[in-house]
Amino acid sequence: MKTSSVAVLVVLASLALPAIAAEPSKDVKGLYLLTDYPAVSVRPGTTSTVSLRLQNYGLPPERYALTVDGTPPGWTATLLGGGQPIAAAMPATDQSVSLQLRLDVPANADLAAQTLTVKAEGEGSNVSLPLTINLAKELPAKLAITPQLPSLRAPRSRASTTP
């Protein structure tokens, strides 16, 4: 009986560990500008979007001016929030604000890698995030699967006639 009780406790503890690990440490404090992909490849003549997050850990809410430095001539770099062009964001305490950097790269752009820097500047703190933009004439094809299922319909019932 003792062995089964210990086994149950071990299983319950292992289920709780991922949830505990996902929470930020109480020692982490500050403002962070984050992305899952700090280096991306883009084809000249296209528009690409990079997802960003402005994360606030333990700071009071504050307005942060947003800018993009290092945009090459002919390129257009636009910061978006909620699908609209934005110039500032205000993450609440222990919350994040989702942002997007939309890049319009001209077809005649030089194929050299470019570094753009997204900045968030407030009175209390400033952060920056360098992004490497690699240009390539050909990119791997994107795969998409579109299921085509037949539609099912119930047969029409015929009214029965009794003589």
Coordinates of N, CA and C in Angstrom, one line a residue:
M1 N 0.8 -1.2 0.0 CA 0.0 0.0 0.0 C 0.9 1.3 0.0
K2 N 2.0 1.2 0.7 CA 2.9 2.4 0.8 C 3.5 2.7 -0.6
T3 N 3.8 1.7 -1.4 CA 4.4 1.9 -2.7 C 3.4 2.6 -3.6
S4 N 2.2 2.2 -3.6 CA 1.2 2.9 -4.5 C 1.0 4.3 -4.1
S5 N 1.0 4.6 -2.8 CA 0.9 6.0 -2.3 C 2.0 6.9 -2.8
V6 N 3.2 6.3 -2.7 CA 4.4 7.0 -3.1 C 4.3 7.3 -4.6
A7 N 3.9 6.3 -5.4 CA 3.8 6.4 -6.8 C 2.8 7.5 -7.2
V8 N 1.7 7.6 -6.5 CA 0.7 8.6 -6.8 C 1.3 10.0 -6.5
L9 N 2.0 10.1 -5.4 CA 2.6 11.4 -5.1 C 3.6 11.8 -6.1
V10 N 4.4 10.9 -6.6 CA 5.4 11.2 -7.6 C 4.7 11.6 -8.9
V11 N 3.7 11.0 -9.3 CA 2.9 11.3 -10.5 C 2.3 12.7 -10.4
L12 N 1.7 13.0 -9.2 CA 1.1 14.3 -9.0 C 2.2 15.4 -9.0
A13 N 3.3 15.2 -8.4 CA 4.4 16.2 -8.4 C 4.9 16.4 -9.8
S14 N 5.1 15.4 -10.6 CA 5.6 15.6 -11.9 C 4.6 16.4 -12.8
L15 N 3.3 16.3 -12.5 CA 2.3 17.0 -13.3 C 2.4 18.5 -12.9
A16 N 2.7 18.8 -11.6 CA 2.7 20.2 -11.2 C 4.0 20.9 -11.6
L17 N 5.1 20.2 -11.8 CA 6.4 20.9 -12.1 C 6.3 21.8 -13.4
P18 N 5.8 21.3 -14.5 CA 5.7 22.2 -15.7 C 5.0 23.5 -15.4
A19 N 3.9 23.5 -14.6 CA 3.1 24.7 -14.3 C 4.0 25.6 -13.5
I20 N 4.7 25.1 -12.5 CA 5.6 26.0 -11.7 C 6.7 26.6 -12.5
A21 N 7.3 25.8 -13.4 CA 8.4 26.3 -14.2 C 7.9 27.3 -15.2
A22 N 6.7 27.3 -15.6 CA 6.2 28.3 -16.6 C 6.0 29.7 -16.0
E23 N 5.9 29.8 -14.7 CA 5.7 31.1 -14.1 C 7.0 31.8 -14.0
P24 N 7.1 33.2 -14.3 CA 8.3 33.9 -14.2 C 8.8 33.9 -12.7
S25 N 10.1 33.9 -12.6 CA 10.7 34.0 -11.2 C 10.3 35.4 -10.6
K26 N 10.1 35.4 -9.3 CA 9.8 36.6 -8.6 C 11.0 37.6 -8.7
D27 N 12.2 37.0 -9.0 CA 13.4 37.8 -9.1 C 13.5 38.6 -10.4
V28 N 12.7 38.2 -11.4 CA 12.8 38.8 -12.7 C 11.9 40.1 -12.6
K29 N 12.5 41.2 -12.9 CA 11.8 42.5 -12.9 C 12.4 43.4 -14.0
G30 N 11.5 44.0 -14.7 CA 11.9 45.0 -15.7 C 11.1 44.9 -17.0
L31 N 11.5 45.6 -18.0 CA 10.8 45.7 -19.2 C 11.7 44.9 -20.3
Y32 N 11.0 44.1 -21.1 CA 11.7 43.3 -22.1 C 10.9 43.4 -23.4
L33 N 11.7 43.5 -24.5 CA 11.2 43.4 -25.8 C 11.6 42.1 -26.4
L34 N 10.6 41.2 -26.7 CA 10.9 39.9 -27.1 C 10.3 39.5 -28.4
T35 N 11.0 38.5 -29.1 CA 10.4 37.8 -30.3 C 10.9 36.4 -30.2
D36 N 10.1 35.5 -30.9 CA 10.5 34.1 -31.0 C 11.6 33.9 -32.1
Y37 N 11.6 34.9 -33.0 CA 12.5 34.7 -34.2 C 13.3 36.0 -34.4
P38 N 14.5 36.2 -33.7 CA 15.3 37.4 -33.9 C 16.1 37.5 -35.2
A39 N 16.1 36.4 -36.0 CA 16.7 36.4 -37.3 C 15.8 35.8 -38.3
V40 N 15.4 36.5 -39.3 CA 14.4 36.0 -40.3 C 14.9 36.2 -41.7
S41 N 14.4 35.4 -42.6 CA 14.7 35.5 -44.1 C 13.5 36.0 -44.8
V42 N 13.8 37.0 -45.7 CA 12.7 37.7 -46.5 C 13.2 37.7 -47.9
R43 N 12.2 37.6 -48.8 CA 12.5 37.7 -50.2 C 12.3 39.1 -50.7
P44 N 13.2 39.7 -51.4 CA 13.0 41.1 -51.9 C 11.7 41.2 -52.7
G45 N 11.0 42.3 -52.6 CA 9.8 42.5 -53.4 C 8.6 42.0 -52.6
T46 N 8.7 41.6 -51.4 CA 7.6 41.0 -50.6 C 7.4 41.8 -49.3
T47 N 6.4 41.5 -48.6 CA 6.1 42.1 -47.3 C 6.2 40.9 -46.3
S48 N 6.8 41.2 -45.2 CA 7.0 40.1 -44.1 C 6.6 40.8 -42.8
T49 N 6.2 39.9 -41.8 CA 5.8 40.4 -40.5 C 6.5 39.6 -39.4
V50 N 7.1 40.3 -38.5 CA 7.7 39.7 -37.3 C 6.9 40.0 -36.1
S51 N 6.5 39.0 -35.4 CA 5.7 39.1 -34.1 C 6.7 39.5 -33.0
L52 N 6.2 40.5 -32.2 CA 7.0 41.0 -31.0 C 6.1 41.0 -29.8
R53 N 6.7 41.1 -28.6 CA 6.0 41.3 -27.3 C 6.8 42.3 -26.5
L54 N 6.1 43.3 -25.9 CA 6.6 44.2 -25.0 C 6.1 43.7 -23.6
Q55 N 7.1 43.1 -22.8 CA 6.7 42.4 -21.6 C 7.1 43.2 -20.4
N56 N 6.2 43.4 -19.5 CA 6.4 44.2 -18.2 C 6.4 43.2 -17.0
Y57 N 7.6 43.0 -16.4 CA 7.6 42.2 -15.2 C 7.8 43.1 -13.9
G58 N 6.7 43.3 -13.2 CA 6.8 43.9 -11.9 C 7.0 45.4 -11.9
L59 N 6.8 46.1 -13.0 CA 6.9 47.5 -13.1 C 5.6 48.2 -13.2
P60 N 5.4 49.4 -12.7 CA 4.1 50.1 -12.8 C 3.9 50.3 -14.3
P61 N 2.6 50.4 -14.8 CA 2.4 50.7 -16.2 C 3.0 52.1 -16.6
E62 N 3.5 52.1 -17.8 CA 4.1 53.3 -18.3 C 4.0 53.4 -19.8
R63 N 3.9 54.5 -20.3 CA 3.9 54.7 -21.8 C 5.3 54.6 -22.3
Y64 N 5.5 53.7 -23.4 CA 6.8 53.6 -24.0 C 6.6 53.9 -25.5
A65 N 7.5 54.9 -25.9 CA 7.5 55.3 -27.3 C 8.3 54.2 -28.1
L66 N 7.7 53.8 -29.2 CA 8.3 52.7 -30.0 C 8.9 53.3 -31.3
T67 N 10.1 52.8 -31.7 CA 10.7 53.2 -32.9 C 11.5 52.1 -33.5
V68 N 11.8 52.2 -34.8 CA 12.6 51.2 -35.5 C 13.8 52.0 -36.1
D69 N 15.0 51.6 -35.7 CA 16.3 52.2 -36.2 C 16.9 51.3 -37.2
G70 N 17.7 51.9 -38.2 CA 18.4 51.1 -39.1 C 17.7 50.6 -40.3
T71 N 16.5 51.2 -40.6 CA 15.8 50.8 -41.8 C 16.5 51.3 -43.1
P72 N 16.9 50.3 -44.0 CA 17.6 50.7 -45.2 C 16.8 51.6 -46.1
P73 N 17.4 52.4 -46.9 CA 16.7 53.3 -47.9 C 15.8 52.4 -48.8
G74 N 14.6 52.9 -49.0 CA 13.6 52.2 -49.9 C 12.8 51.2 -49.1
W75 N 13.2 50.7 -47.9 CA 12.4 49.8 -47.1 C 11.4 50.6 -46.3
T76 N 10.3 49.9 -46.0 CA 9.3 50.5 -45.0 C 9.1 49.6 -43.9
A77 N 9.4 50.1 -42.7 CA 9.2 49.3 -41.4 C 8.1 50.0 -40.6
T78 N 7.0 49.3 -40.3 CA 5.9 49.8 -39.6 C 5.6 48.9 -38.4
L79 N 5.5 49.6 -37.3 CA 5.1 48.8 -36.0 C 3.6 48.8 -36.0
L80 N 3.0 47.6 -35.7 CA 1.5 47.5 -35.7 C 1.1 47.0 -34.3
G81 N 0.0 47.4 -33.8 CA -0.6 46.9 -32.6 C -2.1 46.8 -32.9
G82 N -2.7 45.6 -32.7 CA -4.1 45.4 -33.0 C -4.4 45.7 -34.5
G83 N -3.4 45.5 -35.4 CA -3.6 45.7 -36.8 C -3.5 47.1 -37.3
Q84 N -3.2 48.0 -36.4 CA -3.1 49.4 -36.7 C -1.6 49.9 -36.5
P85 N -1.2 50.9 -37.3 CA 0.1 51.5 -37.1 C 0.1 52.2 -35.7
I86 N 1.2 52.0 -34.9 CA 1.3 52.6 -33.6 C 2.6 53.2 -33.4
A87 N 2.7 54.1 -32.4 CA 3.9 54.8 -32.0 C 4.3 54.6 -30.6
A88 N 3.4 54.0 -29.8 CA 3.6 53.8 -28.3 C 2.8 52.7 -27.9
A89 N 3.2 52.1 -26.7 CA 2.4 51.0 -26.1 C 2.6 51.2 -24.6
M90 N 1.6 50.6 -23.8 CA 1.6 50.7 -22.4 C 1.2 49.3 -21.8
P91 N 2.2 48.4 -21.5 CA 1.9 47.1 -20.9 C 1.6 47.3 -19.4
A92 N 0.5 46.7 -18.9 CA 0.2 46.7 -17.5 C 1.2 45.9 -16.7
T93 N 1.2 46.0 -15.4 CA 2.2 45.3 -14.6 C 2.0 43.8 -14.8
D94 N 3.1 43.1 -15.0 CA 3.1 41.6 -15.2 C 2.3 41.2 -16.4
Q95 N 2.2 42.0 -17.4 CA 1.4 41.7 -18.7 C 2.3 42.1 -19.9
S96 N 1.9 41.6 -21.0 CA 2.6 42.0 -22.3 C 1.7 42.6 -23.3
V97 N 2.2 43.3 -24.2 CA 1.5 43.9 -25.3 C 2.0 43.2 -26.6
S98 N 1.1 42.7 -27.4 CA 1.6 42.0 -28.7 C 1.7 43.1 -29.8
L99 N 2.8 43.0 -30.5 CA 3.2 44.0 -31.5 C 3.6 43.2 -32.8
Q100 N 3.6 43.9 -33.9 CA 4.1 43.3 -35.1 C 5.0 44.3 -35.8
L101 N 6.0 43.9 -36.4 CA 6.9 44.7 -37.3 C 6.6 44.3 -38.7
R102 N 6.0 45.1 -39.5 CA 5.7 44.8 -40.9 C 6.9 45.4 -41.7
L103 N 7.5 44.6 -42.6 CA 8.6 45.0 -43.4 C 8.2 44.9 -44.9
D104 N 8.3 46.0 -45.6 CA 8.1 46.1 -47.0 C 9.4 46.2 -47.6
V105 N 9.9 45.2 -48.3 CA 11.3 45.2 -48.9 C 11.1 45.4 -50.4
P106 N 11.8 46.4 -50.9 CA 11.7 46.6 -52.4 C 12.4 45.4 -53.2
A107 N 11.9 45.2 -54.4 CA 12.4 44.1 -55.2 C 13.9 44.3 -55.6
N108 N 14.4 45.5 -55.6 CA 15.8 45.7 -56.0 C 16.7 45.9 -54.8
A109 N 16.3 45.4 -53.6 CA 17.1 45.5 -52.4 C 18.3 44.7 -52.5
D110 N 19.4 45.2 -51.9 CA 20.7 44.5 -51.9 C 20.5 43.2 -51.0
L111 N 21.1 42.1 -51.4 CA 20.9 40.9 -50.7 C 21.8 40.7 -49.4
A112 N 22.4 41.8 -49.0 CA 23.2 41.7 -47.8 C 22.2 41.7 -46.6
A113 N 22.7 41.0 -45.5 CA 21.9 41.0 -44.3 C 21.8 42.4 -43.7
Q114 N 20.6 42.7 -43.1 CA 20.4 44.0 -42.5 C 20.0 43.8 -41.0
T115 N 20.4 44.7 -40.2 CA 20.0 44.7 -38.8 C 19.2 45.9 -38.5
L116 N 17.9 45.6 -38.1 CA 17.0 46.7 -37.6 C 16.9 46.6 -36.1
T117 N 16.7 47.7 -35.4 CA 16.6 47.7 -34.0 C 15.3 48.3 -33.6
V118 N 14.5 47.5 -32.9 CA 13.2 48.0 -32.4 C 13.5 48.5 -31.0
K119 N 13.0 49.7 -30.7 CA 13.3 50.3 -29.4 C 12.0 50.7 -28.7
A120 N 11.9 50.5 -27.3 CA 10.8 51.0 -26.5 C 11.5 51.9 -25.5
E121 N 11.1 53.2 -25.5 CA 11.7 54.2 -24.6 C 10.6 54.8 -23.7
G122 N 10.8 54.7 -22.4 CA 10.0 55.4 -21.4 C 10.8 56.2 -20.4
E123 N 10.1 56.8 -19.4 CA 10.8 57.6 -18.4 C 11.6 56.7 -17.5
G124 N 11.0 55.5 -17.2 CA 11.7 54.6 -16.2 C 12.7 53.7 -16.8
S125 N 12.5 53.2 -18.0 CA 13.4 52.3 -18.6 C 13.3 52.3 -20.1
N126 N 14.4 51.8 -20.8 CA 14.5 51.7 -22.2 C 15.0 50.3 -22.6
V127 N 14.4 49.8 -23.6 CA 14.9 48.5 -24.1 C 15.0 48.5 -25.6
S128 N 15.9 47.6 -26.1 CA 16.0 47.5 -27.6 C 16.2 46.1 -28.0
L129 N 15.7 45.8 -29.2 CA 15.8 44.4 -29.7 C 16.4 44.4 -31.1
P130 N 17.6 44.0 -31.3 CA 18.1 43.9 -32.7 C 17.5 42.7 -33.4
L131 N 17.1 42.9 -34.7 CA 16.6 41.9 -35.5 C 17.4 41.8 -36.8
T132 N 17.9 40.6 -37.1 CA 18.6 40.3 -38.3 C 17.7 39.9 -39.5
I133 N 17.7 40.7 -40.6 CA 16.9 40.4 -41.7 C 17.8 39.9 -42.8
N134 N 17.7 38.6 -43.2 CA 18.5 38.1 -44.2 C 17.7 38.1 -45.5
L135 N 18.2 38.5 -46.6 CA 17.5 38.6 -47.9 C 17.9 37.4 -48.7
A136 N 16.9 36.7 -49.3 CA 17.2 35.6 -50.2 C 16.3 35.6 -51.4
K137 N 16.9 35.3 -52.6 CA 16.1 35.3 -53.8 C 15.0 34.2 -53.8
E138 N 15.3 33.1 -53.2 CA 14.4 32.0 -53.1 C 14.3 31.5 -51.6
L139 N 13.1 31.3 -51.2 CA 12.8 30.7 -49.9 C 12.1 29.4 -50.0
P140 N 12.2 28.5 -49.0 CA 11.5 27.2 -49.1 C 10.0 27.5 -49.2
A141 N 9.4 26.6 -50.0 CA 8.0 26.7 -50.2 C 7.2 26.4 -48.8
K142 N 6.1 27.2 -48.7 CA 5.3 26.9 -47.5 C 4.3 25.9 -47.8
L143 N 4.1 24.9 -47.0 CA 3.2 23.8 -47.2 C 1.9 24.2 -46.6
A144 N 0.8 23.9 -47.2 CA -0.5 24.1 -46.7 C -1.4 22.9 -47.1
I145 N -2.2 22.5 -46.2 CA -3.1 21.3 -46.4 C -4.5 21.8 -46.3
T146 N -5.3 21.6 -47.3 CA -6.7 22.0 -47.3 C -7.5 20.8 -47.5
P147 N -8.2 20.3 -46.4 CA -9.0 19.1 -46.5 C -10.2 19.4 -47.4
Q148 N -10.6 18.4 -48.2 CA -11.8 18.5 -49.0 C -12.6 17.3 -48.7
L149 N -13.5 17.5 -47.8 CA -14.3 16.4 -47.3 C -15.7 16.5 -48.0
P150 N -16.2 15.3 -48.4 CA -17.6 15.4 -49.0 C -18.6 15.8 -48.0
S151 N -19.6 16.5 -48.4 CA -20.6 16.9 -47.5 C -21.7 15.8 -47.4
L152 N -22.1 15.5 -46.3 CA -23.1 14.5 -46.0 C -24.5 15.1 -45.8
R153 N -25.5 14.5 -46.5 CA -26.8 15.0 -46.3 C -27.7 13.9 -46.0
A154 N -28.7 14.1 -45.2 CA -29.7 13.1 -44.9 C -30.6 13.0 -46.0
P155 N -31.0 11.7 -46.3 CA -32.0 11.6 -47.4 C -33.3 12.2 -47.0
R156 N -34.0 12.8 -48.0 CA -35.3 13.3 -47.7 C -36.3 12.2 -47.4
S157 N -37.1 12.4 -46.4 CA -38.1 11.4 -46.1 C -39.3 11.6 -46.9
R158 N -39.9 10.5 -47.4 CA -41.1 10.6 -48.2 C -42.3 10.5 -47.2
A159 N -43.2 11.3 -47.4 CA -44.4 11.1 -46.6 C -45.1 9.8 -47.0
S160 N -45.4 9.1 -46.0 CA -46.1 7.8 -46.3 C -47.6 8.0 -46.5
T161 N -48.1 7.4 -47.4 CA -49.5 7.5 -47.7 C -50.2 6.1 -47.4
T162 N -51.1 6.2 -46.6 CA -51.9 4.9 -46.2 C -53.2 5.0 -46.9
P163 N -53.6 3.9 -47.5 CA -54.9 3.8 -48.2 C -56.1 3.9 -47.3

